[in-house]
Tab-separated table of C-alpha atoms and ligand atoms in Angstrom:
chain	number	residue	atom	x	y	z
A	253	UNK	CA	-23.829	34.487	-34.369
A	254	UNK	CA	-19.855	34.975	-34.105
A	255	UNK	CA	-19.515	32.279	-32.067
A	256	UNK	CA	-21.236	29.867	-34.400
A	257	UNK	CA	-19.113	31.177	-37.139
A	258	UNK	CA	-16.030	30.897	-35.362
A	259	UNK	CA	-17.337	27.159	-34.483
A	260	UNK	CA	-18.312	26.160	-37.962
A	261	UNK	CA	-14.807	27.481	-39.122
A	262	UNK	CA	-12.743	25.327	-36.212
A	263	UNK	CA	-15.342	22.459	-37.502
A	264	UNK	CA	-14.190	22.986	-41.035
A	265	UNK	CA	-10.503	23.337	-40.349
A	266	UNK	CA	-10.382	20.346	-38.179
A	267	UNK	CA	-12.408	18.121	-41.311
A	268	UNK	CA	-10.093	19.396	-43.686
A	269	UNK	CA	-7.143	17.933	-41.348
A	270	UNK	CA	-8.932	14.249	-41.151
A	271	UNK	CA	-9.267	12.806	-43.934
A	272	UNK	CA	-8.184	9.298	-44.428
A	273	UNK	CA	-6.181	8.124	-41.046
A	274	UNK	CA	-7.949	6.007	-39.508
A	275	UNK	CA	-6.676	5.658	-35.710
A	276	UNK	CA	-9.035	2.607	-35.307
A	277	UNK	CA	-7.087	0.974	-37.533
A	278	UNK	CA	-3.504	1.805	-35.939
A	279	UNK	CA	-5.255	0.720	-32.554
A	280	UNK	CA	-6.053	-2.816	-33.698
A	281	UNK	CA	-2.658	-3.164	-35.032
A	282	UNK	CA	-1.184	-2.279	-31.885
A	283	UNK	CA	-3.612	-4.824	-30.042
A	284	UNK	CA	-2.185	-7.388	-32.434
A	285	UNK	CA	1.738	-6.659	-31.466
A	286	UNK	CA	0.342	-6.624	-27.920
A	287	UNK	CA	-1.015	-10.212	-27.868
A	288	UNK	CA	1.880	-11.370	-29.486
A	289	UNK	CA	4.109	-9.572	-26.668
A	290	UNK	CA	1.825	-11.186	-24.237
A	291	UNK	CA	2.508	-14.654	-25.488
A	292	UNK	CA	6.209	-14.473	-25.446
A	293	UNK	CA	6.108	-13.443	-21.368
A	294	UNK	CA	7.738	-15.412	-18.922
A	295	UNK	CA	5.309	-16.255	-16.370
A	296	UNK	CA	5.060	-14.572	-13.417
A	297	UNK	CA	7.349	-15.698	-10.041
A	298	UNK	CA	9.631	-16.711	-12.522
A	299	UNK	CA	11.637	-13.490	-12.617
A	300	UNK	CA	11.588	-10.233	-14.745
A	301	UNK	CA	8.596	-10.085	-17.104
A	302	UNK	CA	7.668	-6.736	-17.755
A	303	UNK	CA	8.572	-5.387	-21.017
A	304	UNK	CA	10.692	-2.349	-21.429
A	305	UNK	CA	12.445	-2.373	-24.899
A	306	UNK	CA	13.759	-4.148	-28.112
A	307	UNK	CA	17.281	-2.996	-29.113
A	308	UNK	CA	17.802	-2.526	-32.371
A	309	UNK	CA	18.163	-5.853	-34.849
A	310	UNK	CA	16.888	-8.010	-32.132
A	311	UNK	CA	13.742	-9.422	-31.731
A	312	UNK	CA	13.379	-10.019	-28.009
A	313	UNK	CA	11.862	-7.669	-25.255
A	314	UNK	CA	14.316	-6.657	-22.393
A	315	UNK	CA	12.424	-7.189	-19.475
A	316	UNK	CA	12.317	-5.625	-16.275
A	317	UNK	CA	10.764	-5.490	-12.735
A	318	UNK	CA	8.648	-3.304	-10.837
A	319	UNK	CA	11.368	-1.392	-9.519
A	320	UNK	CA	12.588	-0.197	-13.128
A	321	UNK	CA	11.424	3.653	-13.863
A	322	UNK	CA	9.588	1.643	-16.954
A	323	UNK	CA	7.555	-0.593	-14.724
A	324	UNK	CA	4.018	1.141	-15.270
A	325	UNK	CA	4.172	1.962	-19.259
A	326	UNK	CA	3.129	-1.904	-20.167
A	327	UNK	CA	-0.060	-2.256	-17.995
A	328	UNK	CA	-0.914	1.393	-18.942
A	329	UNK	CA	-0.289	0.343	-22.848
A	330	UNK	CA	-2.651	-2.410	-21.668
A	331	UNK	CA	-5.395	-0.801	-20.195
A	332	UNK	CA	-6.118	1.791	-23.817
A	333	UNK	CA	-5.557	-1.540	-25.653
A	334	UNK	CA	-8.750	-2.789	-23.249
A	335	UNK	CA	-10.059	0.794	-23.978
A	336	UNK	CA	-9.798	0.845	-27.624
A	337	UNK	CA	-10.610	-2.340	-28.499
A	338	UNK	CA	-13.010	-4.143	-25.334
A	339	UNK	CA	-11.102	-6.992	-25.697
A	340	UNK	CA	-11.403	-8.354	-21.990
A	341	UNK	CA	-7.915	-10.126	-22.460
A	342	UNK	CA	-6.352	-6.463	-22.348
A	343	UNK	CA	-7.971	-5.908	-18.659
A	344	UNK	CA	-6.928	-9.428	-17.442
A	345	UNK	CA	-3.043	-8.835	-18.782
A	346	UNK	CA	-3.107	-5.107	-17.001
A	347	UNK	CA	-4.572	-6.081	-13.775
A	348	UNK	CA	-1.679	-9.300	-14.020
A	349	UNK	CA	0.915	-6.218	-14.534
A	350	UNK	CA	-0.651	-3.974	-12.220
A	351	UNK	CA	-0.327	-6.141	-8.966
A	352	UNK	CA	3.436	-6.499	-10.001
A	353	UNK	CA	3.967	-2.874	-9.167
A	354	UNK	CA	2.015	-2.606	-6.122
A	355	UNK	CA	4.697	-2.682	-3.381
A	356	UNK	CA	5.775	1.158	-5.211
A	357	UNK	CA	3.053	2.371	-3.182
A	358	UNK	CA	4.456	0.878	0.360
A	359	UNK	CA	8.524	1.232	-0.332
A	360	UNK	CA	10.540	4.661	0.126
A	361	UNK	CA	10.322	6.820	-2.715
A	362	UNK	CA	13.923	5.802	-4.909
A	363	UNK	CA	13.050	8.680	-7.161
A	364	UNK	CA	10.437	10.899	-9.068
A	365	UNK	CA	9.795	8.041	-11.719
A	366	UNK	CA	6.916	6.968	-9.534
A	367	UNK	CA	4.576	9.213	-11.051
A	368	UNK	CA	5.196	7.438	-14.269
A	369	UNK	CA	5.234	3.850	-12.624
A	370	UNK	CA	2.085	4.131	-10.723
A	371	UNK	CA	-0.269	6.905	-12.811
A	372	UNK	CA	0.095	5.363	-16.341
A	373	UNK	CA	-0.701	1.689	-14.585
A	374	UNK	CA	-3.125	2.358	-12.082
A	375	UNK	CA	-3.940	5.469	-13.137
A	376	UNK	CA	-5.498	4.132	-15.830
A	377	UNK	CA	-6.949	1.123	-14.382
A	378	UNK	CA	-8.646	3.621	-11.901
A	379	UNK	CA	-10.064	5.708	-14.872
A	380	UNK	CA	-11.714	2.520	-16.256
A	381	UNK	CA	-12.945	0.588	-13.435
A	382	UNK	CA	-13.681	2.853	-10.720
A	383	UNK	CA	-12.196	-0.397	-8.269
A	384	UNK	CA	-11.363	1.666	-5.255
A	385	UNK	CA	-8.222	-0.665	-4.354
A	386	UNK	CA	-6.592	1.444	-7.408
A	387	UNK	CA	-7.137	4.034	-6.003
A	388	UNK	CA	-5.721	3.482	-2.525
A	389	UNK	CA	-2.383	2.263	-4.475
A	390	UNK	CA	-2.421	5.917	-6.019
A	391	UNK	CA	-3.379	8.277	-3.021
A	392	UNK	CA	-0.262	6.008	-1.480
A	393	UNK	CA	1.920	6.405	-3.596
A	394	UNK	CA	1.506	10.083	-4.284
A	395	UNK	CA	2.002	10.648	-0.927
A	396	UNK	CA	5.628	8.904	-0.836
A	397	UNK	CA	6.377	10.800	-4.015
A	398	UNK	CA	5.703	14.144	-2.302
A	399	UNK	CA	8.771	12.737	0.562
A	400	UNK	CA	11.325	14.062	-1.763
A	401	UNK	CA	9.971	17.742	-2.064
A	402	UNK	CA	12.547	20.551	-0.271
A	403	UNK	CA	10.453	23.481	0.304
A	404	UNK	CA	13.596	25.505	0.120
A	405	UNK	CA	13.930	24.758	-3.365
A	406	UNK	CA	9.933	24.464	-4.503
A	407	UNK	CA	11.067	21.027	-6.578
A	408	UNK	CA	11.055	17.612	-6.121
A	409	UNK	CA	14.430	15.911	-5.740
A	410	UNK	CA	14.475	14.014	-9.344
A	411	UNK	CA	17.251	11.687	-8.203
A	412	UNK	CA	18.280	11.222	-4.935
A	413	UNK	CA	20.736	8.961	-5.685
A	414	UNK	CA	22.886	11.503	-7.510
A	415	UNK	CA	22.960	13.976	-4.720
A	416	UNK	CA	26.561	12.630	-3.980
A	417	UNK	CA	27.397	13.069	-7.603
A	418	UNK	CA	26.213	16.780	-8.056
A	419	UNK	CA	26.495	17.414	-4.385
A	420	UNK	CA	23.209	19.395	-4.963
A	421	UNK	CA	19.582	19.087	-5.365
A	422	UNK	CA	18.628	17.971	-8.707
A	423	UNK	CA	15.427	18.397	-10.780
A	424	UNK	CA	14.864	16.988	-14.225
A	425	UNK	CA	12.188	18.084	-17.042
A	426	UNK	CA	10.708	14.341	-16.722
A	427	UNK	CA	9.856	15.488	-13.357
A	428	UNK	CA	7.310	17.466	-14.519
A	429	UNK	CA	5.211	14.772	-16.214
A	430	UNK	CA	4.822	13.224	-12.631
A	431	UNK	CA	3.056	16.102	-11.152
A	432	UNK	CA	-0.032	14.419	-12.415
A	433	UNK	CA	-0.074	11.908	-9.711
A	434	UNK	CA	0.220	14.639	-7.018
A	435	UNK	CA	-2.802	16.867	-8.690
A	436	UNK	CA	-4.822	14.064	-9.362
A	437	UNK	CA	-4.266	12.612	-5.674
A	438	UNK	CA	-4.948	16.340	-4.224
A	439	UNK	CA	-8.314	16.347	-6.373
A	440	UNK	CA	-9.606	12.365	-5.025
A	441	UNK	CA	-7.693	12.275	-1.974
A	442	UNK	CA	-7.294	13.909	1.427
A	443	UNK	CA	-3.899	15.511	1.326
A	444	UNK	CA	-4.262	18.687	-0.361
A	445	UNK	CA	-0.804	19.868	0.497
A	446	UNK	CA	0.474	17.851	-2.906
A	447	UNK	CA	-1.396	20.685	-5.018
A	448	UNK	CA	0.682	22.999	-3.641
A	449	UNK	CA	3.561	21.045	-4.165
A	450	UNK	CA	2.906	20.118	-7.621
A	451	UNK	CA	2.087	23.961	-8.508
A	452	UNK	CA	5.183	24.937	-6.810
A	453	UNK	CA	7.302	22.721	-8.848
A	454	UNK	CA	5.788	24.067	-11.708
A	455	UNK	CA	6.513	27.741	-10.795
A	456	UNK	CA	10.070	27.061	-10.137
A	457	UNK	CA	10.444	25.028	-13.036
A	458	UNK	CA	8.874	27.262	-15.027
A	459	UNK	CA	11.597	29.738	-14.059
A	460	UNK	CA	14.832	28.093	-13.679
A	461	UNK	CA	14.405	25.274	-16.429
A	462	UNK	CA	14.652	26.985	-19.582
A	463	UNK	CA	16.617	29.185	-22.107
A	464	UNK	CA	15.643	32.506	-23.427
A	465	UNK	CA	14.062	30.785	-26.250
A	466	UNK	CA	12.401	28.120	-23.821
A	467	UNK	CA	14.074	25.256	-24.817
A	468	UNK	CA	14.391	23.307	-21.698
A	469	UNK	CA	17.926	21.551	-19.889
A	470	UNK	CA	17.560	18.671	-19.134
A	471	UNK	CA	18.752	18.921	-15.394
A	472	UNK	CA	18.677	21.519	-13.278
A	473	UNK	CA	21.113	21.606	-10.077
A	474	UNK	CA	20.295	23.637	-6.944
A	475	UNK	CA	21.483	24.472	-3.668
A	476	UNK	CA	20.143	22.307	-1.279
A	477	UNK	CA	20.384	24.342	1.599
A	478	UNK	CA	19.859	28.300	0.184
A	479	UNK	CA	17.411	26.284	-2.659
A	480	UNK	CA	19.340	28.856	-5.071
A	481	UNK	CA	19.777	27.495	-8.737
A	482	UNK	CA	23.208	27.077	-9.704
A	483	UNK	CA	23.089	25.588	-12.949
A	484	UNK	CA	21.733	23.644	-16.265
A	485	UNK	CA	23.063	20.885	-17.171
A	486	UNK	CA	22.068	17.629	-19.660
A	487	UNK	CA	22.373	14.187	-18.542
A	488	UNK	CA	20.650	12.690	-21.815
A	489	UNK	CA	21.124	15.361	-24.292
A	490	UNK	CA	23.930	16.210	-26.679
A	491	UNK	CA	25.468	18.985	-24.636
A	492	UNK	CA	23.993	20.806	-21.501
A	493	UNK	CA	22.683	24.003	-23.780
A	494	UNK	CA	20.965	22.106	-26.810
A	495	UNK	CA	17.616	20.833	-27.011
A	496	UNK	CA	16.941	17.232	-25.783
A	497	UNK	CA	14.150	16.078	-28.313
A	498	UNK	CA	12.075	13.748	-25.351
A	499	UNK	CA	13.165	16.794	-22.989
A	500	UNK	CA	11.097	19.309	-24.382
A	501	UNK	CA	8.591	16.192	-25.171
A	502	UNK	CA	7.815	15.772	-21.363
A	503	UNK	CA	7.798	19.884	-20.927
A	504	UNK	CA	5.080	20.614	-23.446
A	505	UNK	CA	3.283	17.460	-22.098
A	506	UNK	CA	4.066	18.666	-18.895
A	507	UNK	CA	2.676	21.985	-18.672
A	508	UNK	CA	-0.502	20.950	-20.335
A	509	UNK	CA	-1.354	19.230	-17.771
A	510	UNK	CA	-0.661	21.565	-15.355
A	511	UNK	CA	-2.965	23.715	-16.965
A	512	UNK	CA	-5.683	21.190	-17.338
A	513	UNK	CA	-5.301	20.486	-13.532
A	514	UNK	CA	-4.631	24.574	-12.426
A	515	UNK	CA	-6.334	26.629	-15.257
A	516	UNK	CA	-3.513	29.207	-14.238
A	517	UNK	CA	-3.091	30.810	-17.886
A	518	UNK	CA	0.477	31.095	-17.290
A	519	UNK	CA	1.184	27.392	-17.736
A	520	UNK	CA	-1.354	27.421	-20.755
A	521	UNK	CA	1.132	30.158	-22.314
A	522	UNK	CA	4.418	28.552	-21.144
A	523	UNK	CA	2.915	25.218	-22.688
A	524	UNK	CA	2.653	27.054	-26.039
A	525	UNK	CA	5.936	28.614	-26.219
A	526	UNK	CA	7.505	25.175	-25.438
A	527	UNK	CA	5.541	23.866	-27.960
A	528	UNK	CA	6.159	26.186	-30.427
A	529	UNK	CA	10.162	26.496	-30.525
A	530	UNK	CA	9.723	22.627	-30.801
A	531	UNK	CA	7.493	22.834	-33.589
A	532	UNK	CA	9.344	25.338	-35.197
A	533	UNK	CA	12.499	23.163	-35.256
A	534	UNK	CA	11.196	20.284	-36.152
A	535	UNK	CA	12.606	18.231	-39.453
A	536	UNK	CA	9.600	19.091	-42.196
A	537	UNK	CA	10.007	15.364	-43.515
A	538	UNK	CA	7.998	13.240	-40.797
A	539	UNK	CA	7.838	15.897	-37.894
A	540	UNK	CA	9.698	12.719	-35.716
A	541	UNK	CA	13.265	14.797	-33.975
A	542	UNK	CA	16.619	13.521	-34.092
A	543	UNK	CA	17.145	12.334	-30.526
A	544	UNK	CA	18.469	15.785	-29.852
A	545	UNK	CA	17.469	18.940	-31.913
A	546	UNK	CA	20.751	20.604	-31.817
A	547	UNK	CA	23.321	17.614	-32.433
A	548	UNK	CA	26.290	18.602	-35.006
A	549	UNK	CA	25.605	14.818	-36.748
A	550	UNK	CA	22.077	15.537	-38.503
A	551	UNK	CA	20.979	13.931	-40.135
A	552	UNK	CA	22.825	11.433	-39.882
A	553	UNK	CA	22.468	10.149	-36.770
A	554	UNK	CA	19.045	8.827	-34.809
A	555	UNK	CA	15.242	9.750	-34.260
A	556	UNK	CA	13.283	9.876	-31.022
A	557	UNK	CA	9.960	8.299	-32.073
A	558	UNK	CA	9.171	8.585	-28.924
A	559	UNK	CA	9.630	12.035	-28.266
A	560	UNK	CA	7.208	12.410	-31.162
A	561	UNK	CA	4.416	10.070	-29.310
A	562	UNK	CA	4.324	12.109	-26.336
A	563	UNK	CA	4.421	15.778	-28.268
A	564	UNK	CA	1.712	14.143	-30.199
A	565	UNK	CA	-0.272	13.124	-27.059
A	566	UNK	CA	0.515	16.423	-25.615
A	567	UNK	CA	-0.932	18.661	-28.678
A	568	UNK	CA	-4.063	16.723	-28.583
A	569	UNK	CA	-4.838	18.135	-25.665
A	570	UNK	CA	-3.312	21.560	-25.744
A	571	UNK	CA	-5.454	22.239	-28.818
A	572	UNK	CA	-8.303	21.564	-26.417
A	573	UNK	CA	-7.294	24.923	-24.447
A	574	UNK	CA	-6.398	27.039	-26.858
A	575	UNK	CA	-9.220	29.500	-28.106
A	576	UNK	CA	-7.597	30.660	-31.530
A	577	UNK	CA	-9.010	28.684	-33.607
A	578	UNK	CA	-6.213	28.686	-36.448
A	579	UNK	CA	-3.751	27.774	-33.705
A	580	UNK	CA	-6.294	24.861	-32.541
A	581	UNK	CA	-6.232	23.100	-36.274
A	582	UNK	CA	-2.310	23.964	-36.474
A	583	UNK	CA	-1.770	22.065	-33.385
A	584	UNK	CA	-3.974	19.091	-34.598
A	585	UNK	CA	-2.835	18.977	-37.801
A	586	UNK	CA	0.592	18.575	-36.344
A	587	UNK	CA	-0.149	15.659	-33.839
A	588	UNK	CA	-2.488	13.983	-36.991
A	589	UNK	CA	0.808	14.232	-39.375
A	590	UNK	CA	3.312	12.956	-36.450
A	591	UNK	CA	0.525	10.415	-35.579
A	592	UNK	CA	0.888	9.578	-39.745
A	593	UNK	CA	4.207	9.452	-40.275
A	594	UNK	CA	4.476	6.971	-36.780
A	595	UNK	CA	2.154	4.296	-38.217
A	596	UNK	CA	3.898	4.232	-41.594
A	597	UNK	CA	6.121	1.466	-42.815
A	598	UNK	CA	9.456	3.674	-41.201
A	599	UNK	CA	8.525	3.769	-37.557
A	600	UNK	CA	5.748	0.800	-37.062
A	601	UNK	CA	7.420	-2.550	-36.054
A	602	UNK	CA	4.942	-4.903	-37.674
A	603	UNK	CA	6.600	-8.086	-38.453
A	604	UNK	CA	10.093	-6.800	-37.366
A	605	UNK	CA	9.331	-7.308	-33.443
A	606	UNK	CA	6.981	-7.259	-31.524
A	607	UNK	CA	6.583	-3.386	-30.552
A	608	UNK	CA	4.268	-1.096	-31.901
A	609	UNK	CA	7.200	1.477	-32.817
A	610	UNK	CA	10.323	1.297	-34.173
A	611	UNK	CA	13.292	4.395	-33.812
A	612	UNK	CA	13.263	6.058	-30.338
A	613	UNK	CA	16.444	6.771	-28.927
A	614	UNK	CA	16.509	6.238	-25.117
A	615	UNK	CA	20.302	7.547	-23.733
A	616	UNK	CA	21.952	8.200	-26.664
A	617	UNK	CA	25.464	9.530	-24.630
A	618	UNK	CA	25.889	6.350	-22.927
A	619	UNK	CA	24.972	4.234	-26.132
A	620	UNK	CA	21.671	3.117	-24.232
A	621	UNK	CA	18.393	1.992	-26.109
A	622	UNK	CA	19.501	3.603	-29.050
A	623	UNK	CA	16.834	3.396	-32.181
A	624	UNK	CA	15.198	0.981	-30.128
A	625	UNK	CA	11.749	-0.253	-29.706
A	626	UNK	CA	10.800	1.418	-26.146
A	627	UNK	CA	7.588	0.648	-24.207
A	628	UNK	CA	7.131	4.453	-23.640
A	629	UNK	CA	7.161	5.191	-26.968
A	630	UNK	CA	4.280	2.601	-27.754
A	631	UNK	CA	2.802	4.090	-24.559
A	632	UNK	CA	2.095	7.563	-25.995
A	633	UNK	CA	1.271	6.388	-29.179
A	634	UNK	CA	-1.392	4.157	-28.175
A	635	UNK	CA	-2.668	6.968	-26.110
A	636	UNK	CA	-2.283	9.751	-28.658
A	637	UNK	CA	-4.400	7.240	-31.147
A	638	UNK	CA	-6.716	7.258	-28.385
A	639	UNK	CA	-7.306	11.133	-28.290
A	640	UNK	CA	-7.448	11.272	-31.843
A	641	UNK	CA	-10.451	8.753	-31.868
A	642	UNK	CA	-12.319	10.704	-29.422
A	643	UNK	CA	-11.456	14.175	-31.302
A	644	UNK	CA	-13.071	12.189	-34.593
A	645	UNK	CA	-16.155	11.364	-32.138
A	646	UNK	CA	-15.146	7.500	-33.383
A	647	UNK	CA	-17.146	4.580	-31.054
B	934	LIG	N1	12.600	9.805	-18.022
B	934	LIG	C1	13.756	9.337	-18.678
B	934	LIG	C2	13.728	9.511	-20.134
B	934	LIG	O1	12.887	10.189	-20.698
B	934	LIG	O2	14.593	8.917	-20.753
């Protein structure tokens, strides 16, 4: 009896949320920026032609190969256009984008970004067609991913081009988001070892990555040799103790996973507390961050639109795991009003470019992608309109 009260109140409190946004309708709008992207590609063998972002008062994509860290986000964009709409043009255009990347799963591992390159692409593709060449490409690539793991330290060396730099090991929240290649490989493939080294990452991460309040650096350097931590530091923050807005994006992202994929009920709590100092913070206007949370020029300075895509993604889930049922409507009554405020007049492109979103900041310190359209940003969004469909049961 308690349990169907409990279940007719979470029923209620999610209704109450719903009313009027309409994902469906968000999702076809986003198909319609999407063909129009499409169009406007250079064909392939003719050089770069994946999209990666529109800067700010300019109307063109700048495009990008295979190799980019961005490679994957289009063709995964793609495939939840194919998904939320059938439209069979969406699965030709992925598949075209997909075969671009495949040589990510035969090259050495340049850095961590590979979960992001190769799961959002043929991740996806995988999840809707079953074609067992996607997943060879994945079970591949997660295998050259797991090359840059040092035991000593119980992370995965984020950069390995920066070694030099730092002269140390370095590990960066993004990271964390790529761990889903190596559970997801462990699960479907044969090499089990990458469960352990995703967990492990986790763990350590978990421990050395955040602040008392669990706000998250954005690097983290470490002894390559003793695998000791010797400091935080931010590489696309404000300064190396404030609170990166996409940082803590990919962290409460991040851990959700790693609970979906571990059911260890510390990374279901560590999720929440990075979610909730987030939340907490957050401007009340939109819920979309300045690019960083703690930056002296708010408010006037720029948003992270994307940083609100993925934290919108991200609580879709969590609210899945969560058995408080108060706590379950908060968290989707916060991704619904993020979700709103992104597909208002502010933050959709519409006839401004050819984007879905408007306003992310990409590398703010170095004056890169700054309230720019970024394919990441439309990535998450199209996905987070996605959960929200399925939450409302929609066909
Ligand atoms: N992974 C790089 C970024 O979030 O900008």
């Amino acid at each position: 009896m308690k349990k169907i009260l409990t279940t007719c109140l979470f029923i209620c409190l999610v209704w109450s949320v719903h009313a009027q946004f309409n994902p469906q309708k968000e999702i076809d709008y986003c198909a319609k920026q999407a063909l129009k992207t499409i169009n406007s590609l250079p064909p392939d063998g003719q050089g770069s032609n994946i999209p990666r972002s529109i800067d700010k008062d300019k109307t063109a994509w700048r495009l990008v190969d295979y190799k980019d860290w961005c490679s994957g986000f289009w063709s995964g964009a793609l495939w939840y256009l194919y998904e939320g709409t059938k439209n069979p043009v969406f699965k030709v255009q992925a598949e075209r984008f997909d075969k671009q990347l495949k040589p990510l799963s035969q090259e050495k591992a340049y850095d961590h970004d590979l979960g992001f390159q190769i799961f959002c692409s043929y991740g996806n593709g995988y999840r809707l067609t079953n074609n067992p060449s996607y997943k060879n490409v994945i079970l591949a690539t997660a295998d050259t991913l797991a090359t840059l793991y040092n035991p000593k330290v119980g992370t995965i060396l984020s950069w390995p081009r920066e070694v030099k730099k730092f002269g140390a090991h370095n590990t960066i929240i993004d990271n964390v988001i790529n761990l889903e290649l190596l559970f997801w490989a462990a699960k479907n493939g044969k090499n089990k070892n990458l469960y352990k080294i995703a967990e492990q990452h986790a763990l350590t991460t978990m421990k050395n990555h955040f602040r008392d309040d669990y706000t998250s650096y954005h690097v983290v350097l470490y002894d390559t040799l003793t695998g000791q931590k010797i400091k935080g530091i931010t590489h696309q923050g404000y300064a190396d103790n404030t609170m990166w807005a996409r940082g803590q994006s990919w962290a409460i992202y991040g851990f959700t996973m790693c609970y979906r994929f571990t059911k260890n009920p510390q990374f279901l709590d560590f999720a929440q507390k990075v979610t909730d100092v987030y939340l907490k913070n957050l401007p009340d206007d939109s819920l979309i961050p300045y690019w960083d949370f703690n930056t002296p020029e708010i408010p006037n300075t720029t948003r992270d639109a994307s940083a609100a895509a993925v934290t919108a993604s991200a609580l879709f889930e969590l609210s899945n795991y969560v058995k408080n049922p108060k706590t379950k409507a908060r968290y989707i009554s916060k991704a619904k009003k993020m979700l709103e405020s992104l597909s208002s007049s502010v933050y959709q492109s519409r006839e401004i470019n050819d984007a879905f979103l408007l306003h992310s900041t990409g590398n703010r310190p170095i004056n890169g992608e700054v309230d720019a359209s970024i394919i990441y940003g439309d990535y998450y969004y199209i996905e987070a309109l996605l959960k929200y469909k399925k939450l409302l049961k929609m066909k």
